[in-house]
Short mmCIF file of C-alpha atoms and ligand atoms in Angstrom, two decimals:
data_model
loop_
_atom_site.label_atom_id
_atom_site.label_comp_id
_atom_site.label_asym_id
_atom_site.label_seq_id
_atom_site.Cartn_x
_atom_site.Cartn_y
_atom_site.Cartn_z
CA MET A 702 115.70 28.56 217.65
CA ALA A 703 119.00 30.38 217.22
CA GLY A 704 120.94 27.42 218.61
CA THR A 705 119.62 24.97 216.10
CA ALA A 706 120.40 27.37 213.28
CA LEU A 707 124.06 26.42 213.75
CA ARG A 708 123.47 22.81 212.79
CA GLY A 709 122.21 21.22 209.66
CA ARG A 710 122.75 22.35 206.13
CA LEU A 711 122.99 26.07 205.49
CA THR A 712 120.92 26.93 202.47
CA TRP A 713 121.11 30.00 200.27
CA ARG A 714 118.07 32.21 200.68
CA VAL A 715 116.99 35.07 198.50
CA ALA A 716 116.56 38.10 200.74
CA THR A 717 115.05 41.37 199.59
CA VAL A 718 116.45 44.77 200.42
CA SER A 719 113.57 46.49 202.21
CA ALA A 720 115.37 49.68 203.28
CA VAL A 721 118.73 51.38 203.01
CA ARG A 722 120.20 53.64 205.69
CA GLU A 723 123.22 55.82 205.03
CA GLU A 724 125.47 55.53 208.09
CA THR A 725 128.48 57.59 206.97
CA GLN A 726 129.88 58.86 203.67
CA THR A 727 131.33 55.41 203.00
CA ALA A 728 129.08 53.00 204.89
CA ARG A 729 125.47 52.04 204.62
CA THR A 730 123.09 49.58 206.20
CA LEU A 731 120.99 47.24 204.10
CA VAL A 732 117.86 46.09 205.87
CA LEU A 733 116.95 42.67 204.53
CA ASP A 734 113.70 40.80 204.54
CA VAL A 735 114.61 37.15 204.76
CA PRO A 736 111.93 34.51 204.25
CA ASP A 737 112.00 31.78 206.92
CA TRP A 738 114.93 33.36 208.75
CA PRO A 739 115.78 30.88 211.53
CA GLY A 740 117.00 33.65 213.83
CA HIS A 741 120.57 34.41 214.87
CA LEU A 742 122.76 35.15 217.82
CA ALA A 743 124.26 38.61 218.24
CA GLY A 744 127.76 38.46 216.76
CA GLN A 745 127.08 35.97 213.97
CA HIS A 746 127.58 36.70 210.29
CA VAL A 747 126.16 35.70 206.93
CA ASP A 748 127.79 34.90 203.62
CA VAL A 749 126.63 37.06 200.73
CA ARG A 750 126.78 35.74 197.17
CA LEU A 751 126.66 37.88 194.05
CA THR A 752 126.15 36.38 190.62
CA ALA A 753 126.89 38.13 187.32
CA PRO A 754 124.75 37.48 184.23
CA ASP A 755 127.38 35.06 182.87
CA GLY A 756 127.35 33.01 186.07
CA TYR A 757 130.52 34.46 187.64
CA ARG A 758 130.20 34.59 191.41
CA ALA A 759 131.78 36.42 194.31
CA MET A 760 131.16 35.73 197.98
CA ARG A 761 132.07 37.63 201.14
CA SER A 762 131.15 37.51 204.81
CA TYR A 763 129.19 40.30 206.54
CA SER A 764 128.30 40.52 210.21
CA ILE A 765 124.69 40.91 211.24
CA ALA A 766 124.08 44.28 212.87
CA SER A 767 120.57 43.67 214.13
CA ALA A 768 119.75 41.89 217.37
CA TRP A 769 117.42 38.91 217.38
CA PRO A 770 114.54 39.46 217.71
CA SER A 771 115.21 42.66 215.84
CA SER A 772 112.45 44.53 217.58
CA PRO A 773 110.56 43.80 220.78
CA ALA A 774 107.71 42.75 218.50
CA GLY A 775 109.93 40.25 216.70
CA GLY A 776 110.22 40.19 212.95
CA ALA A 777 112.93 38.73 210.78
CA LYS A 778 114.91 41.76 209.70
CA VAL A 779 118.58 41.17 209.09
CA ASP A 780 120.68 44.34 208.94
CA LEU A 781 124.06 44.33 207.25
CA THR A 782 126.32 47.36 207.42
CA VAL A 783 128.87 47.56 204.66
CA GLU A 784 131.93 49.80 204.67
CA GLN A 785 133.03 50.42 201.11
CA VAL A 786 136.56 49.32 200.37
CA PRO A 787 138.03 51.38 197.51
CA ASP A 788 138.68 49.08 194.56
CA GLY A 789 136.82 46.25 196.29
CA GLU A 790 134.74 43.77 194.37
CA VAL A 791 131.71 43.23 196.60
CA SER A 792 131.48 46.15 199.03
CA PRO A 793 131.07 48.88 196.35
CA TYR A 794 128.19 46.85 194.88
CA LEU A 795 126.47 46.59 198.25
CA GLY A 796 127.37 50.17 199.10
CA GLN A 797 126.27 51.88 195.86
CA VAL A 798 124.56 49.66 193.33
CA ILE A 799 122.02 47.50 195.12
CA GLY A 800 118.80 49.24 196.13
CA VAL A 801 115.41 48.83 197.77
CA GLY A 802 113.45 45.96 196.21
CA ASP A 803 116.56 44.19 194.85
CA PRO A 804 117.22 40.55 195.73
CA LEU A 805 120.37 39.45 197.56
CA GLU A 806 121.46 35.88 198.21
CA ILE A 807 122.63 35.15 201.72
CA ARG A 808 123.21 32.12 203.86
CA GLY A 809 123.63 31.82 207.55
CA PRO A 810 123.74 32.58 210.34
CA VAL A 811 127.35 31.44 210.74
CA GLY A 812 129.70 31.44 213.70
CA GLY A 813 129.13 30.36 217.25
CA TRP A 814 132.15 31.73 219.12
CA PHE A 815 132.12 35.51 218.64
CA VAL A 816 128.57 35.65 220.01
CA TRP A 817 126.66 36.88 223.01
CA ARG A 818 123.71 34.96 224.43
CA PRO A 819 121.17 36.66 226.68
CA GLU A 820 121.65 33.91 229.30
CA GLN A 821 125.38 34.61 229.45
CA PRO A 822 126.13 36.09 232.89
CA GLY A 823 128.52 38.91 233.67
CA PRO A 824 129.74 42.19 232.24
CA ILE A 825 130.43 42.75 228.56
CA GLN A 826 133.31 44.72 227.09
CA LEU A 827 133.04 45.60 223.41
CA ILE A 828 136.08 47.00 221.60
CA GLY A 829 135.68 47.85 217.93
CA GLY A 830 137.74 49.42 215.19
CA GLY A 831 136.16 50.77 211.99
CA SER A 832 133.61 48.38 210.49
CA GLY A 833 134.45 45.97 213.32
CA MET A 834 131.70 47.87 215.10
CA VAL A 835 129.03 45.93 213.18
CA PRO A 836 128.83 42.66 215.18
CA LEU A 837 129.44 44.66 218.36
CA MET A 838 126.34 46.70 217.54
CA ALA A 839 124.31 43.51 217.37
CA ILE A 840 125.63 42.55 220.82
CA LEU A 841 124.96 46.05 222.20
CA ARG A 842 121.41 45.98 220.83
CA ALA A 843 120.74 42.46 222.11
CA ALA A 844 122.12 43.29 225.56
CA GLU A 845 120.03 46.45 225.73
CA LEU A 846 116.91 44.53 224.67
CA ALA A 847 117.67 42.20 227.59
CA GLY A 848 117.96 45.20 229.95
CA ARG A 849 121.67 44.71 230.50
CA GLN A 850 122.86 48.31 229.93
CA PRO A 851 124.76 48.48 233.26
CA ASP A 852 126.86 45.48 232.18
CA VAL A 853 127.91 46.90 228.82
CA ARG A 854 130.89 49.05 227.98
CA LEU A 855 131.91 49.95 224.45
CA LEU A 856 135.25 51.37 223.34
CA TYR A 857 135.09 52.35 219.69
CA SER A 858 138.11 53.39 217.66
CA VAL A 859 137.32 55.62 214.69
CA ARG A 860 139.30 57.92 212.45
CA ARG A 861 137.09 60.93 212.99
CA PRO A 862 133.62 61.74 214.35
CA GLU A 863 132.07 61.47 210.87
CA SER A 864 133.22 57.83 210.65
CA VAL A 865 131.09 56.69 213.58
CA LEU A 866 128.59 54.04 212.56
CA TYR A 867 125.16 54.20 214.22
CA ALA A 868 126.08 57.61 215.66
CA GLY A 869 122.52 58.63 216.54
CA GLU A 870 121.68 55.39 218.28
CA LEU A 871 124.96 55.34 220.19
CA ALA A 872 124.35 58.89 221.37
CA ARG A 873 120.98 57.81 222.82
CA SER A 874 122.33 54.60 224.36
CA LYS A 875 122.36 54.17 228.13
CA SER A 876 125.41 51.90 227.98
CA GLU A 877 128.85 53.29 228.78
CA ILE A 878 130.46 54.34 225.51
CA ALA A 879 133.90 55.81 224.86
CA PHE A 880 135.53 56.76 221.57
CA ALA A 881 139.17 56.71 220.55
CA TYR A 882 139.69 59.13 217.65
CA THR A 883 142.75 58.26 215.61
CA ARG A 884 142.90 61.21 213.15
CA GLU A 885 140.57 64.02 214.18
CA GLY A 886 138.29 64.47 217.13
CA PRO A 887 136.01 66.96 218.84
CA ALA A 888 137.82 69.90 220.44
CA GLY A 889 139.67 68.90 223.59
CA GLU A 890 139.57 65.16 222.85
CA ARG A 891 142.76 63.12 222.83
CA ILE A 892 143.75 61.95 219.33
CA GLY A 893 145.43 58.58 219.09
CA ARG A 894 145.13 54.85 219.00
CA ILE A 895 143.93 52.69 221.83
CA ASP A 896 146.78 52.07 224.27
CA ALA A 897 147.11 50.72 227.81
CA GLU A 898 146.08 54.05 229.31
CA VAL A 899 142.93 54.36 227.19
CA LEU A 900 141.99 50.79 228.08
CA ALA A 901 142.54 51.41 231.79
CA ARG A 902 140.37 54.53 231.62
CA SER A 903 137.50 53.27 229.46
CA ALA A 904 137.25 49.50 229.69
CA TRP A 905 136.13 47.21 232.48
CA SER A 906 139.11 46.41 234.67
CA PRO A 907 140.42 42.83 234.45
CA ASP A 908 139.20 41.87 237.95
CA VAL A 909 135.56 42.44 236.87
CA GLY A 910 135.83 39.31 234.71
CA ALA A 911 134.02 40.73 231.67
CA THR A 912 133.75 38.78 228.45
CA VAL A 913 135.65 40.93 225.96
CA TYR A 914 134.76 41.10 222.27
CA VAL A 915 137.34 42.68 219.97
CA CYS A 916 136.59 43.19 216.29
CA GLY A 917 138.25 45.14 213.51
CA PRO A 918 141.11 45.02 211.04
CA THR A 919 143.79 42.46 211.89
CA PRO A 920 146.50 44.83 213.22
CA PHE A 921 143.90 46.54 215.41
CA VAL A 922 142.69 43.26 216.88
CA GLU A 923 146.22 41.98 217.38
CA THR A 924 147.27 45.15 219.24
CA VAL A 925 144.17 45.39 221.42
CA ALA A 926 144.17 41.68 222.33
CA ASP A 927 147.83 41.89 223.36
CA LEU A 928 147.10 45.00 225.46
CA LEU A 929 144.20 43.25 227.17
CA VAL A 930 146.29 40.20 228.08
CA ALA A 931 149.14 42.44 229.28
CA ALA A 932 146.63 44.35 231.46
CA GLY A 933 145.64 41.10 233.14
CA HIS A 934 142.53 39.98 231.24
CA ASP A 935 142.09 36.21 231.10
CA PRO A 936 142.91 35.21 227.48
CA ALA A 937 140.06 32.67 227.63
CA GLN A 938 137.62 35.58 228.14
CA VAL A 939 138.86 37.57 225.15
CA ARG A 940 137.08 36.78 221.88
CA THR A 941 138.34 38.21 218.64
CA GLU A 942 137.09 38.56 215.11
CA ARG A 943 139.34 39.82 212.36
CA PHE A 944 137.91 41.27 209.18
CA GLY A 945 139.94 40.09 206.21
CA PRO A 946 141.20 40.00 203.62
CA SER A 947 144.22 42.24 203.99
CA GLY A 948 143.39 43.55 207.41
CA GLY A 949 145.30 46.74 206.70
CA GLY A 950 144.23 50.06 205.38
CA ARG A 951 141.01 50.64 207.24
CA MET B 703 120.81 27.70 191.08
CA GLY B 704 120.36 31.10 192.59
CA ILE B 705 119.61 34.45 191.06
CA VAL B 706 121.45 37.06 189.05
CA SER B 707 122.38 40.16 191.03
CA PRO B 708 121.02 43.18 189.15
CA GLY B 709 123.92 45.34 187.97
CA PHE B 710 126.74 43.10 189.21
CA THR B 711 129.52 42.23 186.80
CA GLY B 712 132.39 41.43 189.16
CA ARG B 713 136.11 42.10 189.03
CA ARG B 714 137.16 38.49 188.59
CA ARG B 715 140.26 38.38 190.67
CA SER B 716 140.13 34.68 191.37
CA GLY B 717 142.40 32.68 189.10
CA PRO B 718 141.71 29.22 187.72
CA GLU B 719 144.33 27.73 190.07
CA LEU B 720 142.26 28.67 193.12
CA PRO B 721 139.55 26.58 194.77
CA PRO B 722 135.99 27.87 194.23
CA GLY B 723 135.07 31.01 196.16
CA GLN B 724 138.68 31.90 196.98
CA TYR B 725 140.66 34.97 195.96
CA LEU B 726 144.33 35.65 195.95
CA THR B 727 146.13 37.65 198.60
CA GLU B 728 149.78 38.64 198.70
CA ASP B 729 150.06 39.45 202.40
CA PHE B 730 149.58 36.96 205.22
CA PRO B 731 146.33 37.64 207.11
CA VAL B 732 146.04 36.53 210.72
CA LEU B 733 142.87 34.88 211.96
CA SER B 734 142.43 33.37 215.39
CA ALA B 735 139.70 33.16 217.97
CA GLY B 736 141.54 35.01 220.74
CA PRO B 737 144.76 36.71 221.74
CA THR B 738 148.05 35.33 220.45
CA PRO B 739 149.67 32.96 222.99
CA GLN B 740 153.37 33.70 223.62
CA ILE B 741 155.20 30.40 224.09
CA ARG B 742 158.94 30.23 224.46
CA PRO B 743 160.60 27.28 222.67
CA GLU B 744 162.23 26.17 225.94
CA HIS B 745 158.76 25.78 227.43
CA TRP B 746 157.28 24.11 224.36
CA GLU B 747 156.65 20.41 224.06
CA PHE B 748 154.78 18.22 221.64
CA THR B 749 153.03 14.98 222.52
CA VAL B 750 151.29 12.24 220.62
CA THR B 751 148.84 10.25 222.76
CA THR B 752 147.52 6.97 221.40
CA GLU B 753 144.07 5.47 221.86
CA THR B 754 145.55 3.25 224.60
CA GLY B 755 146.91 6.26 226.46
CA GLU B 756 150.55 5.83 225.55
CA VAL B 757 152.29 9.22 225.36
CA HIS B 758 155.18 10.13 223.05
CA ARG B 759 156.90 13.37 223.94
CA TRP B 760 159.36 15.75 222.25
CA ASP B 761 160.84 18.90 223.75
CA TRP B 762 162.12 21.67 221.46
CA GLN B 763 165.62 20.24 221.23
CA ALA B 764 164.41 16.70 220.43
CA PHE B 765 161.87 18.07 217.94
CA THR B 766 164.30 20.28 216.03
CA GLY B 767 166.78 17.38 216.02
CA LEU B 768 164.39 15.26 213.93
CA PRO B 769 164.81 15.07 210.14
CA GLN B 770 163.66 18.39 208.64
CA GLU B 771 161.77 19.00 205.43
CA GLN B 772 161.33 22.11 203.31
CA THR B 773 158.00 22.42 201.61
CA VAL B 774 156.27 25.00 199.39
CA GLN B 775 152.50 25.05 199.75
CA ASP B 776 149.33 26.91 198.77
CA LEU B 777 147.15 27.98 201.70
CA HIS B 778 143.36 28.35 201.60
CA CYS B 779 141.48 30.07 204.41
CA VAL B 780 137.75 29.53 204.87
CA THR B 781 137.37 33.34 205.03
CA ARG B 782 138.16 33.14 201.28
CA TRP B 783 141.75 34.27 200.89
CA SER B 784 144.32 32.01 199.35
CA LYS B 785 148.06 32.53 199.44
CA LEU B 786 150.16 30.62 196.96
CA GLY B 787 153.68 29.26 197.14
CA THR B 788 154.44 29.71 200.84
CA SER B 789 157.75 28.22 202.07
CA TRP B 790 157.97 26.26 205.28
CA GLN B 791 160.38 24.13 207.23
CA GLY B 792 159.25 21.49 209.65
CA VAL B 793 159.01 17.86 210.62
CA SER B 794 156.73 15.58 208.66
CA LEU B 795 153.99 13.84 210.63
CA ASP B 796 155.24 10.66 208.97
CA VAL B 797 158.39 11.06 211.06
CA LEU B 798 156.55 11.92 214.28
CA LEU B 799 154.07 9.04 213.94
CA GLU B 800 156.64 6.48 212.71
CA ASP B 801 157.18 4.70 216.04
CA VAL B 802 153.68 5.32 217.37
CA GLU B 803 151.71 2.11 217.80
CA SER B 804 148.15 2.97 216.82
CA ALA B 805 145.22 1.81 214.72
CA ALA B 806 143.17 4.94 215.43
CA ASP B 807 141.26 6.61 212.60
CA TYR B 808 140.89 10.07 214.12
CA ALA B 809 143.16 12.77 215.47
CA LEU B 810 142.25 15.64 217.76
CA VAL B 811 144.87 18.37 217.61
CA GLN B 812 145.46 20.36 220.79
CA CYS B 813 147.04 23.76 221.16
CA TYR B 814 148.45 26.20 223.67
CA GLY B 815 145.58 28.63 224.35
CA GLY B 816 142.98 25.83 224.25
CA TYR B 817 142.22 25.63 220.52
CA THR B 818 141.42 22.20 219.09
CA THR B 819 140.66 20.78 215.64
CA ASN B 820 139.90 17.26 214.39
CA LEU B 821 140.87 15.40 211.26
CA PRO B 822 141.27 11.84 210.00
CA VAL B 823 144.67 10.31 210.76
CA GLU B 824 145.12 9.42 207.09
CA ASP B 825 145.18 13.14 206.26
CA LEU B 826 148.25 13.51 208.48
CA LEU B 827 150.26 10.78 206.72
CA ASP B 828 151.98 10.26 203.36
CA GLY B 829 153.72 13.60 203.14
CA GLN B 830 150.55 15.67 203.59
CA ALA B 831 151.22 17.27 206.99
CA TRP B 832 154.01 18.87 208.99
CA ILE B 833 154.70 20.46 212.32
CA ALA B 834 156.24 23.62 210.90
CA HIS B 835 158.53 26.02 212.78
CA LYS B 836 160.03 28.17 210.04
CA PHE B 837 158.26 30.37 207.48
CA ASP B 838 160.27 31.93 204.63
CA GLY B 839 163.47 30.81 206.36
CA GLU B 840 162.67 32.67 209.60
CA ASP B 841 161.43 31.38 212.94
CA LEU B 842 157.63 31.24 212.81
CA ALA B 843 156.17 34.46 214.31
CA PRO B 844 153.80 34.06 217.28
CA GLU B 845 150.79 35.46 215.37
CA HIS B 846 151.26 32.77 212.73
CA GLY B 847 151.48 30.02 215.34
CA GLY B 848 155.09 30.15 216.48
CA PRO B 849 157.03 28.46 217.82
CA ALA B 850 155.33 25.64 215.90
CA ARG B 851 152.07 24.94 214.09
CA LEU B 852 150.46 22.09 212.28
CA LEU B 853 150.44 22.52 208.50
CA VAL B 854 147.87 20.50 206.51
CA PRO B 855 147.65 22.56 203.33
CA HIS B 856 145.12 20.38 201.51
CA LEU B 857 142.44 21.35 204.06
CA TYR B 858 141.13 24.82 205.00
CA LEU B 859 143.64 26.62 207.18
CA TRP B 860 141.67 26.29 210.44
CA LYS B 861 142.82 22.64 210.43
CA SER B 862 146.46 23.82 210.40
CA ALA B 863 146.33 24.54 214.10
CA LYS B 864 148.62 27.26 215.42
CA TRP B 865 150.59 26.92 218.71
CA VAL B 866 150.27 23.18 218.45
CA ARG B 867 150.94 21.19 221.61
CA GLY B 868 149.86 17.67 220.82
CA ILE B 869 147.75 15.17 218.96
CA VAL B 870 145.38 12.72 220.60
CA LEU B 871 144.61 9.64 218.50
CA SER B 872 141.22 8.05 218.93
CA ASP B 873 138.80 5.51 217.48
CA THR B 874 136.02 8.05 217.68
CA ASP B 875 135.80 11.42 215.95
CA GLU B 876 135.47 14.35 218.32
CA PRO B 877 134.75 17.77 216.78
CA GLY B 878 137.20 20.56 217.57
CA PHE B 879 136.72 24.28 218.26
CA TRP B 880 135.29 25.56 214.95
CA GLU B 881 133.75 22.20 214.08
CA THR B 882 131.60 22.49 217.23
CA VAL B 883 130.28 25.92 216.24
CA GLY B 884 129.07 25.14 212.75
CA TYR B 885 132.14 24.72 210.53
CA HIS B 886 132.66 21.64 208.39
CA GLU B 887 133.92 18.40 209.87
CA TYR B 888 136.52 17.84 207.12
CA GLY B 889 137.11 21.16 205.30
CA ASP B 890 138.21 20.37 201.74
CA PRO B 891 138.67 23.75 199.94
CA TRP B 892 138.24 22.20 196.49
CA ARG B 893 134.81 20.90 197.47
CA GLU B 894 134.02 24.13 199.37
CA GLN B 895 133.31 22.33 202.61
CA ARG B 896 132.97 25.47 204.71
CA TYR B 897 130.09 24.80 207.04
CA ALA B 898 128.46 21.72 208.55
CA GLY B 899 126.52 19.90 205.86
CA ASP B 900 128.33 21.50 202.88
C1 FAD C 1387 133.50 37.20 209.61
C2 FAD C 1387 133.60 38.46 208.79
C3 FAD C 1387 132.67 39.47 208.98
C4 FAD C 1387 132.73 40.64 208.23
N1 FAD C 1387 131.79 41.62 208.46
C5 FAD C 1387 131.86 42.78 207.78
C6 FAD C 1387 130.91 43.82 208.01
O1 FAD C 1387 129.99 43.68 208.84
N2 FAD C 1387 131.01 44.97 207.31
C7 FAD C 1387 132.01 45.16 206.36
O2 FAD C 1387 132.05 46.22 205.74
N3 FAD C 1387 132.93 44.19 206.13
C8 FAD C 1387 132.88 43.00 206.79
N4 FAD C 1387 133.80 42.01 206.55
C9 FAD C 1387 134.77 42.21 205.44
C10 FAD C 1387 134.11 41.79 204.12
O3 FAD C 1387 133.89 40.38 204.12
C11 FAD C 1387 134.96 42.09 202.87
O4 FAD C 1387 136.26 41.61 203.07
C12 FAD C 1387 135.01 43.57 202.55
O5 FAD C 1387 133.71 44.09 202.35
C13 FAD C 1387 135.85 43.82 201.30
O6 FAD C 1387 135.31 43.08 200.24
P1 FAD C 1387 135.39 43.62 198.74
O7 FAD C 1387 134.93 42.52 197.87
O8 FAD C 1387 134.74 44.94 198.61
O9 FAD C 1387 136.93 43.87 198.54
P2 FAD C 1387 137.94 42.92 197.83
O10 FAD C 1387 137.67 42.86 196.37
O11 FAD C 1387 138.02 41.65 198.56
O12 FAD C 1387 139.26 43.76 198.06
C14 FAD C 1387 139.71 44.13 199.37
C15 FAD C 1387 141.07 44.78 199.25
O13 FAD C 1387 142.00 43.82 198.82
C16 FAD C 1387 142.53 44.21 197.60
N5 FAD C 1387 142.58 43.03 196.72
C17 FAD C 1387 141.69 42.02 196.67
N6 FAD C 1387 142.05 41.09 195.80
C18 FAD C 1387 143.21 41.49 195.28
C19 FAD C 1387 144.13 40.96 194.33
N7 FAD C 1387 143.93 39.78 193.71
N8 FAD C 1387 145.24 41.65 194.05
C20 FAD C 1387 145.47 42.81 194.66
N9 FAD C 1387 144.66 43.37 195.56
C21 FAD C 1387 143.55 42.73 195.87
C22 FAD C 1387 141.61 45.27 197.02
O14 FAD C 1387 142.27 46.21 196.22
C23 FAD C 1387 141.10 45.91 198.25
O15 FAD C 1387 141.96 46.90 198.72
C24 FAD C 1387 133.76 40.83 207.28
C25 FAD C 1387 134.71 39.82 207.10
C26 FAD C 1387 134.64 38.65 207.83
C27 FAD C 1387 135.69 37.57 207.61
#
């Protein structure tokens, strides 16, 4: 099912927006109905293609936020969560213009490295920055569907509490979740970026042998991956995904 | 064919000089599958292994003693950014493969950190590929593949393997890291060969 989706020709499909969820002031989730969706692995992404009336096209990649199957009952819902980039070409369209009932062309799923498979043994460490939380949410959801809560730890770097994606669901989660607030935080919380001390306190220690997934803007991923290796994590167990294009700013 | 996206007009940042689906960036994004390996030049070596198992080996001193070329190239990443007019210094693969006895059609590139990528040998020859160790006149930074990376600018950038360690020549084509997980075998940006089957 999901494995075979990696091979063969990837075709463009016309999905329909079936629901929209506001996540934060600047991010929203599009719930897509995709005919004949072949299924996906948690961590994979899709390419989205927009076409103007004169034929001009723009394409960008967006991670899939939903686990597969998306509910215990199954069903082919693909959730994308888009953080609006000021002055961006595609994200403001997905974040403001498109609405319920509108069509959206996607193809995928794509990517077979930054993924978690239910049969994969061992603990899971998720470390996200900003919209880098999206594929990690798919992994968290898939792992929880598989009953693997005790294996999962999430360390999520956000500017302020209002920037937390999926805040309600994370608050109800039984997995071990820690936040690093970089600008403002709840009273009494440390404000600052993830450093060696935060990692040591919140993440699985290197001897546990967790598979580590790091996703976010490039400088974030670069810093966190270096810290992990310096702390003794096996580089072969650290998987990274960097959200382009500029990597900075978010 | 596809559909028109209701209400989308676009900002049209891509110029005519760019391959389809690409847009211009001025900075130099970093994309890799894992942490950045830190390799000191004195510990670096580069090997070419032929289909008969013969190994050619260069340490840093031998490698930097080879004839050097300066080249200015446009880079195209499969994640859709393109960066134009980048300046590099390195050793042409024509130089490295000159005395290598081989009739192999395929090359599997191997890297420190375990990354691999495959490409036809003919894409490495005739002034199309370098092992580069300077960018903009400076030693190549580790996050961009330093001390040395492969540079094959006419293919998507994942073929320009960072932290390169060697090339294995073979009669059979063996997919590399991204090629195994759904990316295109060849990766021509002008034909938008992003994923398997494109
Ligand atoms: C594998 C992958 C998964 C991703 N998943 C997600 C996800 O789940 N959620 C998410 O929100 N994002 C995700 N992204 C990022 C996403 O693909 C887009 O990059 C992001 O939405 C911005 O696109 P945009 O068209 O709005 O902005 P763009 O128009 O691309 O602009 C981005 C920035 O670059 C600047 N810029 C662009 N072109 C130029 C130019 N020619 N000159 C000067 N400045 C320029 C803009 O001003 C802006 O600041 C992912 C990226 C990848 C590679």
